[in-house]
Amino acid sequence: MHIPDNYLSPSTCATLGVTMIPIWKWASTKVKKEMSRQKMPLLGICTAFVFLIMMFNIPLPGGTTGHAVGATLAAILLGPYSAVIAVTIALAIQALFFGDGGILALGVNCFNMAFIMPFVAFYIFKFVKENFPSERGQYVGAFLAGYISLNVAALLTAIEFGIQPMLFTDNVGLPLYSPYGLNIAIPAMMIPHLLVAGILEGLVTAGVYAYVKKLSPEIIYKGTSKKIKPLYALIVSLVILSPLGVLATGTAWGEWAPEELKEFIGFIPKGMIEGFNFSAPIPDYAISGVSEIIAYIFSALVGVGLIFTLIKLLSKSQFKNNPEKVK
């Protein structure tokens, strides 16, 4: 679901990037009002969880791969506004340092995964929890929120891909960017997400929600945590297990390298040849001369380290002039 650069037109990227600006401002303002010093570590943990869970690729029908996003869990534990910030930070670090998702397409990816997904998930979970307040109802709500929100985000991604050949062609009628129309993009994205990836997102959300509720329930009920060590243990476990994400072979639909796309359609669209090119320091979480497993763990550590450093800086900035805002 990480759209690379040059698969969407610059105007498409600009439109959704500009759309995200007031959303980021809105979310930032809400988080500044709602966030306490005690909650900041939870924001870091949720951001790290989102970053790491997206490294666990699984095989999907059609020979492609996919992953959970984690935005639903962030929205349930911290609210949708904090989830916007958490997922945005994770996506920005993935794009800037690991080339996972485009730089120009960052606004589009944030629109799908950092805005639409958390808000859809939050209100589905809230509706189910209010109407079925039992413990089982909460778990079902967490699963449904994850399953439905991921598929809504996947559908938007498919539409963004699918409208490209309708709107942008060269002087001989060939597509300039993503070559697949809505008739191919929608089923190609939705079938694996409906059958596998959505279920994974639901299970991960419900499973970790149950883990948090058992070990540190005050996070859910009060938004604070006295037993935060088990949550750090979860992050450490995900870092250690991250190489499981390289077991799945194949490329996620829509995330091919231009050369891979040429094998499928016989040419590379002109917009990709002449498009924006950015070289990430650790592209695809791989390091030349280093084993894939070690490189993946190193990338996970680098990503988590960047996230906690950034959250600490944000915390210092947030509470520098407001030290009394502890709870």
mmCIF file of C-alpha atoms in Angstrom:
data_model
loop_
_atom_site.group_PDB
_atom_site.id
_atom_site.type_symbol
_atom_site.label_atom_id
_atom_site.label_comp_id
_atom_site.label_asym_id
_atom_site.label_seq_id
_atom_site.Cartn_x
_atom_site.Cartn_y
_atom_site.Cartn_z
ATOM 1 C CA MET A 1 0.000 0.000 0.000
ATOM 2 C CA HIS A 2 3.108 2.240 0.029
ATOM 3 C CA ILE A 3 2.741 4.039 -3.293
ATOM 4 C CA PRO A 4 6.210 4.726 -4.773
ATOM 5 C CA ASP A 5 7.140 7.927 -6.556
ATOM 6 C CA ASN A 6 6.197 8.311 -10.228
ATOM 7 C CA TYR A 7 3.283 5.850 -10.120
ATOM 8 C CA LEU A 8 0.924 8.781 -9.590
ATOM 9 C CA SER A 9 1.048 12.079 -11.450
ATOM 10 C CA PRO A 10 2.649 15.067 -9.686
ATOM 11 C CA SER A 11 -0.760 16.766 -9.705
ATOM 12 C CA THR A 12 -2.362 13.785 -7.931
ATOM 13 C CA CYS A 13 0.412 13.797 -5.323
ATOM 14 C CA ALA A 14 0.144 17.575 -4.913
ATOM 15 C CA THR A 15 -3.634 17.485 -4.518
ATOM 16 C CA LEU A 16 -3.620 14.912 -1.732
ATOM 17 C CA GLY A 17 -0.461 16.402 -0.193
ATOM 18 C CA VAL A 18 -2.163 19.786 0.073
ATOM 19 C CA THR A 19 -5.268 18.048 1.426
ATOM 20 C CA MET A 20 -3.166 16.594 4.236
ATOM 21 C CA ILE A 21 -1.789 19.979 5.391
ATOM 22 C CA PRO A 22 -4.927 21.127 7.267
ATOM 23 C CA ILE A 23 -5.426 17.555 8.536
ATOM 24 C CA TRP A 24 -1.910 17.507 9.993
ATOM 25 C CA LYS A 25 -2.471 20.961 11.514
ATOM 26 C CA TRP A 26 -5.853 19.905 12.915
ATOM 27 C CA ALA A 27 -4.428 16.697 14.390
ATOM 28 C CA SER A 28 -1.372 18.497 15.786
ATOM 29 C CA THR A 29 -3.548 21.088 17.518
ATOM 30 C CA LYS A 30 -5.779 18.394 19.030
ATOM 31 C CA VAL A 31 -2.817 16.321 20.192
ATOM 32 C CA LYS A 32 -1.159 19.346 21.831
ATOM 33 C CA LYS A 33 -4.349 19.960 23.811
ATOM 34 C CA GLU A 34 -4.979 16.325 24.711
ATOM 35 C CA MET A 35 -1.488 14.920 25.129
ATOM 36 C CA SER A 36 0.079 14.817 28.589
ATOM 37 C CA ARG A 37 3.694 14.125 29.487
ATOM 38 C CA GLN A 38 2.620 10.665 30.702
ATOM 39 C CA LYS A 39 1.046 9.820 27.356
ATOM 40 C CA MET A 40 4.045 10.792 25.214
ATOM 41 C CA PRO A 41 5.860 7.434 25.687
ATOM 42 C CA LEU A 42 2.680 5.713 24.470
ATOM 43 C CA LEU A 43 2.762 7.846 21.332
ATOM 44 C CA GLY A 44 6.324 6.661 20.772
ATOM 45 C CA ILE A 45 5.383 3.023 21.360
ATOM 46 C CA CYS A 46 2.399 3.209 18.991
ATOM 47 C CA THR A 47 4.542 4.903 16.324
ATOM 48 C CA ALA A 48 7.259 2.261 16.691
ATOM 49 C CA PHE A 49 4.601 -0.478 16.515
ATOM 50 C CA VAL A 50 3.210 0.972 13.281
ATOM 51 C CA PHE A 51 6.711 1.191 11.789
ATOM 52 C CA LEU A 52 7.645 -2.358 12.765
ATOM 53 C CA ILE A 53 4.402 -4.169 11.948
ATOM 54 C CA MET A 54 4.668 -2.882 8.370
ATOM 55 C CA MET A 55 8.004 -4.721 8.034
ATOM 56 C CA PHE A 56 6.247 -8.091 8.419
ATOM 57 C CA ASN A 57 5.345 -8.921 4.843
ATOM 58 C CA ILE A 58 3.158 -11.934 4.160
ATOM 59 C CA PRO A 59 2.384 -13.693 0.858
ATOM 60 C CA LEU A 60 -0.919 -12.738 -0.750
ATOM 61 C CA PRO A 61 -3.021 -14.343 -3.504
ATOM 62 C CA GLY A 62 -1.633 -13.503 -6.942
ATOM 63 C CA GLY A 63 2.023 -13.822 -5.948
ATOM 64 C CA THR A 64 2.253 -10.437 -4.270
ATOM 65 C CA THR A 65 2.876 -9.488 -0.648
ATOM 66 C CA GLY A 66 1.168 -7.320 1.941
ATOM 67 C CA HIS A 67 1.303 -6.361 5.587
ATOM 68 C CA ALA A 68 -0.726 -5.005 8.472
ATOM 69 C CA VAL A 69 -0.515 -1.242 9.089
ATOM 70 C CA GLY A 70 -1.177 -0.878 12.813
ATOM 71 C CA ALA A 71 -3.097 2.374 12.405
ATOM 72 C CA THR A 72 -6.208 0.816 13.943
ATOM 73 C CA LEU A 73 -4.459 -0.071 17.193
ATOM 74 C CA ALA A 74 -2.981 3.436 17.450
ATOM 75 C CA ALA A 75 -6.433 4.952 16.893
ATOM 76 C CA ILE A 76 -8.049 2.724 19.538
ATOM 77 C CA LEU A 77 -5.359 3.282 22.189
ATOM 78 C CA LEU A 78 -4.614 6.981 21.668
ATOM 79 C CA GLY A 79 -7.473 8.322 19.556
ATOM 80 C CA PRO A 80 -7.572 9.165 15.838
ATOM 81 C CA TYR A 81 -5.701 12.485 16.085
ATOM 82 C CA SER A 82 -2.674 10.909 17.777
ATOM 83 C CA ALA A 83 -2.884 8.066 15.272
ATOM 84 C CA VAL A 84 -2.605 10.593 12.421
ATOM 85 C CA ILE A 85 0.648 11.857 13.944
ATOM 86 C CA ALA A 86 1.973 8.365 14.781
ATOM 87 C CA VAL A 87 1.356 6.861 11.333
ATOM 88 C CA THR A 88 2.620 9.999 9.576
ATOM 89 C CA ILE A 89 5.919 9.835 11.478
ATOM 90 C CA ALA A 90 6.282 6.118 10.683
ATOM 91 C CA LEU A 91 5.538 6.652 6.967
ATOM 92 C CA ALA A 92 7.915 9.634 6.740
ATOM 93 C CA ILE A 93 10.801 7.665 8.282
ATOM 94 C CA GLN A 94 10.081 4.705 6.002
ATOM 95 C CA ALA A 95 10.147 6.941 2.922
ATOM 96 C CA LEU A 96 13.121 9.139 3.862
ATOM 97 C CA PHE A 97 15.459 6.511 5.272
ATOM 98 C CA PHE A 98 14.370 3.232 3.686
ATOM 99 C CA GLY A 99 12.747 4.195 0.382
ATOM 100 C CA ASP A 100 9.542 2.434 1.432
ATOM 101 C CA GLY A 101 6.917 4.656 -0.193
ATOM 102 C CA GLY A 102 7.597 7.709 -2.295
ATOM 103 C CA ILE A 103 8.692 11.171 -1.189
ATOM 104 C CA LEU A 104 6.315 12.978 -3.547
ATOM 105 C CA ALA A 105 3.679 10.347 -2.751
ATOM 106 C CA LEU A 106 4.089 10.782 1.020
ATOM 107 C CA GLY A 107 0.979 12.955 1.223
ATOM 108 C CA VAL A 108 -1.045 10.342 -0.664
ATOM 109 C CA ASN A 109 0.202 7.507 1.518
ATOM 110 C CA CYS A 110 -0.552 9.570 4.628
ATOM 111 C CA PHE A 111 -4.043 10.357 3.333
ATOM 112 C CA ASN A 112 -4.778 6.632 2.922
ATOM 113 C CA MET A 113 -3.027 5.148 5.953
ATOM 114 C CA ALA A 114 -2.572 8.043 8.424
ATOM 115 C CA PHE A 115 -5.929 9.798 7.992
ATOM 116 C CA ILE A 116 -8.670 7.675 6.446
ATOM 117 C CA MET A 117 -7.678 4.430 8.122
ATOM 118 C CA PRO A 118 -7.430 5.679 11.752
ATOM 119 C CA PHE A 119 -10.675 7.658 11.595
ATOM 120 C CA VAL A 120 -12.644 4.834 9.947
ATOM 121 C CA ALA A 121 -11.219 2.390 12.493
ATOM 122 C CA PHE A 122 -11.856 4.623 15.503
ATOM 123 C CA TYR A 123 -15.539 5.193 14.758
ATOM 124 C CA ILE A 124 -16.200 1.536 13.870
ATOM 125 C CA PHE A 125 -14.609 0.453 17.162
ATOM 126 C CA LYS A 126 -16.520 3.132 19.080
ATOM 127 C CA PHE A 127 -19.835 2.072 17.510
ATOM 128 C CA VAL A 128 -19.330 -1.623 18.276
ATOM 129 C CA LYS A 129 -18.045 -0.937 21.807
ATOM 130 C CA GLU A 130 -21.008 1.293 22.645
ATOM 131 C CA ASN A 131 -23.574 -1.175 21.299
ATOM 132 C CA PHE A 132 -21.840 -4.362 22.490
ATOM 133 C CA PRO A 133 -19.979 -3.270 25.653
ATOM 134 C CA SER A 134 -18.913 -6.779 26.724
ATOM 135 C CA GLU A 135 -15.266 -7.810 26.594
ATOM 136 C CA ARG A 136 -16.012 -10.034 23.604
ATOM 137 C CA GLY A 137 -17.742 -7.114 21.923
ATOM 138 C CA GLN A 138 -14.584 -5.010 22.312
ATOM 139 C CA TYR A 139 -12.436 -7.684 20.698
ATOM 140 C CA VAL A 140 -14.921 -8.094 17.845
ATOM 141 C CA GLY A 141 -14.967 -4.313 17.467
ATOM 142 C CA ALA A 142 -11.160 -4.194 17.307
ATOM 143 C CA PHE A 143 -11.125 -6.927 14.651
ATOM 144 C CA LEU A 144 -13.841 -5.303 12.543
ATOM 145 C CA ALA A 145 -12.206 -1.884 12.843
ATOM 146 C CA GLY A 146 -8.911 -3.286 11.590
ATOM 147 C CA TYR A 147 -10.476 -5.364 8.811
ATOM 148 C CA ILE A 148 -12.768 -2.675 7.418
ATOM 149 C CA SER A 149 -10.403 0.286 7.768
ATOM 150 C CA LEU A 150 -7.566 -1.500 5.978
ATOM 151 C CA ASN A 151 -9.855 -2.404 3.098
ATOM 152 C CA VAL A 152 -11.157 1.166 2.838
ATOM 153 C CA ALA A 153 -7.547 2.393 2.643
ATOM 154 C CA ALA A 154 -6.763 -0.282 0.027
ATOM 155 C CA LEU A 155 -9.787 0.766 -2.055
ATOM 156 C CA LEU A 156 -8.665 4.408 -2.051
ATOM 157 C CA THR A 157 -5.176 3.312 -3.081
ATOM 158 C CA ALA A 158 -6.642 1.259 -5.951
ATOM 159 C CA ILE A 159 -8.711 4.227 -7.142
ATOM 160 C CA GLU A 160 -5.669 6.523 -7.031
ATOM 161 C CA PHE A 161 -3.761 4.007 -9.176
ATOM 162 C CA GLY A 162 -6.733 3.275 -11.438
ATOM 163 C CA ILE A 163 -7.518 6.851 -12.463
ATOM 164 C CA GLN A 164 -3.977 7.529 -13.717
ATOM 165 C CA PRO A 165 -4.311 5.995 -17.232
ATOM 166 C CA MET A 166 -7.692 7.700 -17.581
ATOM 167 C CA LEU A 167 -6.220 11.151 -16.936
ATOM 168 C CA PHE A 168 -2.557 11.088 -17.960
ATOM 169 C CA THR A 169 -1.274 9.738 -21.306
ATOM 170 C CA ASP A 170 1.553 10.711 -23.673
ATOM 171 C CA ASN A 171 1.163 11.891 -27.264
ATOM 172 C CA VAL A 172 0.645 8.327 -28.562
ATOM 173 C CA GLY A 173 -1.885 7.407 -25.887
ATOM 174 C CA LEU A 174 0.373 5.377 -23.604
ATOM 175 C CA PRO A 175 -0.051 5.859 -19.849
ATOM 176 C CA LEU A 176 2.448 8.242 -18.264
ATOM 177 C CA TYR A 177 2.203 6.743 -14.779
ATOM 178 C CA SER A 178 0.429 3.673 -13.352
ATOM 179 C CA PRO A 179 -0.769 1.784 -16.447
ATOM 180 C CA TYR A 180 -3.585 -0.206 -14.866
ATOM 181 C CA GLY A 181 -7.112 1.160 -14.943
ATOM 182 C CA LEU A 182 -9.827 0.818 -12.319
ATOM 183 C CA ASN A 183 -10.995 -2.501 -13.797
ATOM 184 C CA ILE A 184 -7.629 -4.059 -12.911
ATOM 185 C CA ALA A 185 -6.432 -1.948 -9.985
ATOM 186 C CA ILE A 186 -9.529 -2.419 -7.807
ATOM 187 C CA PRO A 187 -9.748 -6.236 -7.935
ATOM 188 C CA ALA A 188 -5.937 -6.562 -7.800
ATOM 189 C CA MET A 189 -5.841 -4.545 -4.583
ATOM 190 C CA MET A 190 -9.117 -5.600 -2.998
ATOM 191 C CA ILE A 191 -9.133 -9.391 -3.435
ATOM 192 C CA PRO A 192 -5.922 -10.017 -1.418
ATOM 193 C CA HIS A 193 -6.849 -7.378 1.155
ATOM 194 C CA LEU A 194 -10.377 -8.738 1.599
ATOM 195 C CA LEU A 195 -9.180 -12.341 1.806
ATOM 196 C CA VAL A 196 -5.904 -12.066 3.732
ATOM 197 C CA ALA A 197 -4.417 -8.666 4.635
ATOM 198 C CA GLY A 198 -7.612 -7.293 6.197
ATOM 199 C CA ILE A 199 -7.978 -10.400 8.348
ATOM 200 C CA LEU A 200 -4.331 -10.009 9.411
ATOM 201 C CA GLU A 201 -4.916 -6.360 10.379
ATOM 202 C CA GLY A 202 -8.002 -7.379 12.371
ATOM 203 C CA LEU A 203 -6.241 -10.216 14.167
ATOM 204 C CA VAL A 204 -3.173 -8.115 14.979
ATOM 205 C CA THR A 205 -5.357 -5.303 16.291
ATOM 206 C CA ALA A 206 -7.558 -7.559 18.421
ATOM 207 C CA GLY A 207 -4.575 -9.597 19.648
ATOM 208 C CA VAL A 208 -2.433 -6.639 20.730
ATOM 209 C CA TYR A 209 -5.503 -4.880 22.155
ATOM 210 C CA ALA A 210 -6.118 -7.963 24.340
ATOM 211 C CA TYR A 211 -2.414 -7.995 25.326
ATOM 212 C CA VAL A 212 -2.505 -4.323 26.350
ATOM 213 C CA LYS A 213 -5.826 -4.717 28.153
ATOM 214 C CA LYS A 214 -4.495 -7.611 30.201
ATOM 215 C CA LEU A 215 -1.097 -6.157 31.112
ATOM 216 C CA SER A 216 -1.716 -2.424 31.198
ATOM 217 C CA PRO A 217 -5.458 -1.705 31.092
ATOM 218 C CA GLU A 218 -5.066 1.868 32.379
ATOM 219 C CA ILE A 219 -3.870 2.797 28.872
ATOM 220 C CA ILE A 220 -7.301 1.973 27.508
ATOM 221 C CA TYR A 221 -9.382 3.386 30.324
ATOM 222 C CA LYS A 222 -7.277 6.372 31.455
ATOM 223 C CA GLY A 223 -4.824 6.924 28.637
ATOM 224 C CA THR A 224 -1.874 6.473 31.000
ATOM 225 C CA SER A 225 0.370 3.553 31.772
ATOM 226 C CA LYS A 226 2.092 2.497 34.964
ATOM 227 C CA LYS A 227 3.078 -0.888 33.505
ATOM 228 C CA ILE A 228 4.813 0.330 30.389
ATOM 229 C CA LYS A 229 7.642 -2.238 30.382
ATOM 230 C CA PRO A 230 5.510 -4.962 28.720
ATOM 231 C CA LEU A 231 4.859 -2.549 25.868
ATOM 232 C CA TYR A 232 8.558 -1.883 25.394
ATOM 233 C CA ALA A 233 9.023 -5.673 25.497
ATOM 234 C CA LEU A 234 6.541 -5.942 22.613
ATOM 235 C CA ILE A 235 8.596 -3.459 20.565
ATOM 236 C CA VAL A 236 11.858 -5.301 21.310
ATOM 237 C CA SER A 237 10.220 -8.607 20.311
ATOM 238 C CA LEU A 238 9.061 -7.134 17.011
ATOM 239 C CA VAL A 239 12.579 -5.844 16.281
ATOM 240 C CA ILE A 240 14.086 -9.281 16.925
ATOM 241 C CA LEU A 241 11.403 -11.039 14.877
ATOM 242 C CA SER A 242 11.431 -8.500 12.033
ATOM 243 C CA PRO A 243 13.462 -10.770 9.677
ATOM 244 C CA LEU A 244 10.318 -12.923 9.404
ATOM 245 C CA GLY A 245 9.158 -10.170 7.075
ATOM 246 C CA VAL A 246 11.700 -11.160 4.431
ATOM 247 C CA LEU A 247 10.360 -14.723 4.152
ATOM 248 C CA ALA A 248 7.568 -13.602 1.834
ATOM 249 C CA THR A 249 8.748 -13.378 -1.771
ATOM 250 C CA GLY A 250 7.307 -11.184 -4.486
ATOM 251 C CA THR A 251 6.508 -7.492 -4.630
ATOM 252 C CA ALA A 252 3.421 -5.808 -3.260
ATOM 253 C CA TRP A 253 0.981 -4.817 -6.017
ATOM 254 C CA GLY A 254 1.762 -1.302 -7.218
ATOM 255 C CA GLU A 255 5.177 -1.174 -5.547
ATOM 256 C CA TRP A 256 7.232 -2.648 -8.400
ATOM 257 C CA ALA A 257 10.522 -1.235 -9.610
ATOM 258 C CA PRO A 258 10.189 0.246 -13.130
ATOM 259 C CA GLU A 259 12.125 -2.728 -14.560
ATOM 260 C CA GLU A 260 9.607 -5.135 -13.014
ATOM 261 C CA LEU A 261 6.752 -3.183 -14.547
ATOM 262 C CA LYS A 262 8.452 -3.361 -17.952
ATOM 263 C CA GLU A 263 8.357 -7.166 -17.708
ATOM 264 C CA PHE A 264 4.580 -6.988 -17.185
ATOM 265 C CA ILE A 265 3.562 -4.438 -19.845
ATOM 266 C CA GLY A 266 6.564 -4.270 -22.187
ATOM 267 C CA PHE A 267 7.566 -0.653 -21.539
ATOM 268 C CA ILE A 268 8.288 1.811 -18.756
ATOM 269 C CA PRO A 269 5.829 4.709 -18.694
ATOM 270 C CA LYS A 270 7.482 8.008 -19.616
ATOM 271 C CA GLY A 271 6.507 9.617 -16.318
ATOM 272 C CA MET A 272 8.567 7.028 -14.473
ATOM 273 C CA ILE A 273 11.635 7.384 -16.711
ATOM 274 C CA GLU A 274 11.656 11.160 -16.389
ATOM 275 C CA GLY A 275 10.205 11.278 -12.893
ATOM 276 C CA PHE A 276 11.524 12.156 -9.455
ATOM 277 C CA ASN A 277 14.377 10.000 -8.184
ATOM 278 C CA PHE A 278 15.318 9.818 -4.498
ATOM 279 C CA SER A 279 18.014 7.564 -3.037
ATOM 280 C CA ALA A 280 17.273 6.489 0.529
ATOM 281 C CA PRO A 281 20.242 5.705 2.830
ATOM 282 C CA ILE A 282 19.045 2.114 3.443
ATOM 283 C CA PRO A 283 16.823 1.259 0.469
ATOM 284 C CA ASP A 284 14.380 -1.609 1.073
ATOM 285 C CA TYR A 285 15.920 -2.204 4.520
ATOM 286 C CA ALA A 286 18.933 -3.789 2.785
ATOM 287 C CA ILE A 287 22.655 -3.060 3.205
ATOM 288 C CA SER A 288 25.222 -4.084 0.608
ATOM 289 C CA GLY A 289 27.471 -6.879 1.877
ATOM 290 C CA VAL A 290 25.339 -7.518 4.955
ATOM 291 C CA SER A 291 23.039 -10.499 5.343
ATOM 292 C CA GLU A 292 19.372 -9.832 4.776
ATOM 293 C CA ILE A 293 18.490 -10.837 8.339
ATOM 294 C CA ILE A 294 21.082 -8.582 9.990
ATOM 295 C CA ALA A 295 20.185 -5.682 7.705
ATOM 296 C CA TYR A 296 16.516 -6.049 8.544
ATOM 297 C CA ILE A 297 17.160 -6.048 12.308
ATOM 298 C CA PHE A 298 19.556 -3.091 11.937
ATOM 299 C CA SER A 299 16.923 -1.203 9.923
ATOM 300 C CA ALA A 300 14.310 -1.945 12.572
ATOM 301 C CA LEU A 301 16.637 -0.629 15.293
ATOM 302 C CA VAL A 302 17.447 2.495 13.273
ATOM 303 C CA GLY A 303 13.762 3.156 12.607
ATOM 304 C CA VAL A 304 12.733 2.674 16.234
ATOM 305 C CA GLY A 305 15.675 4.785 17.425
ATOM 306 C CA LEU A 306 14.689 7.621 15.096
ATOM 307 C CA ILE A 307 11.084 7.415 16.259
ATOM 308 C CA PHE A 308 11.842 7.565 19.975
ATOM 309 C CA THR A 309 14.382 10.371 19.435
ATOM 310 C CA LEU A 310 11.822 12.394 17.492
ATOM 311 C CA ILE A 311 9.089 11.774 20.066
ATOM 312 C CA LYS A 312 11.463 12.824 22.866
ATOM 313 C CA LEU A 313 12.268 16.060 21.018
ATOM 314 C CA LEU A 314 8.568 16.686 20.429
ATOM 315 C CA SER A 315 7.889 16.024 24.122
ATOM 316 C CA LYS A 316 10.555 18.534 25.199
ATOM 317 C CA SER A 317 9.158 21.107 22.806
ATOM 318 C CA GLN A 318 5.562 20.438 23.863
ATOM 319 C CA PHE A 319 6.147 20.713 27.610
ATOM 320 C CA LYS A 320 8.973 23.262 27.653
ATOM 321 C CA ASN A 321 6.581 26.116 28.343
ATOM 322 C CA ASN A 322 3.898 23.988 29.954
ATOM 323 C CA PRO A 323 5.642 21.824 32.570
ATOM 324 C CA GLU A 324 2.552 21.541 34.743
ATOM 325 C CA LYS A 325 0.696 19.525 32.070
ATOM 326 C CA VAL A 326 1.601 16.167 33.551
ATOM 327 C CA LYS A 327 -1.702 14.322 33.496
#
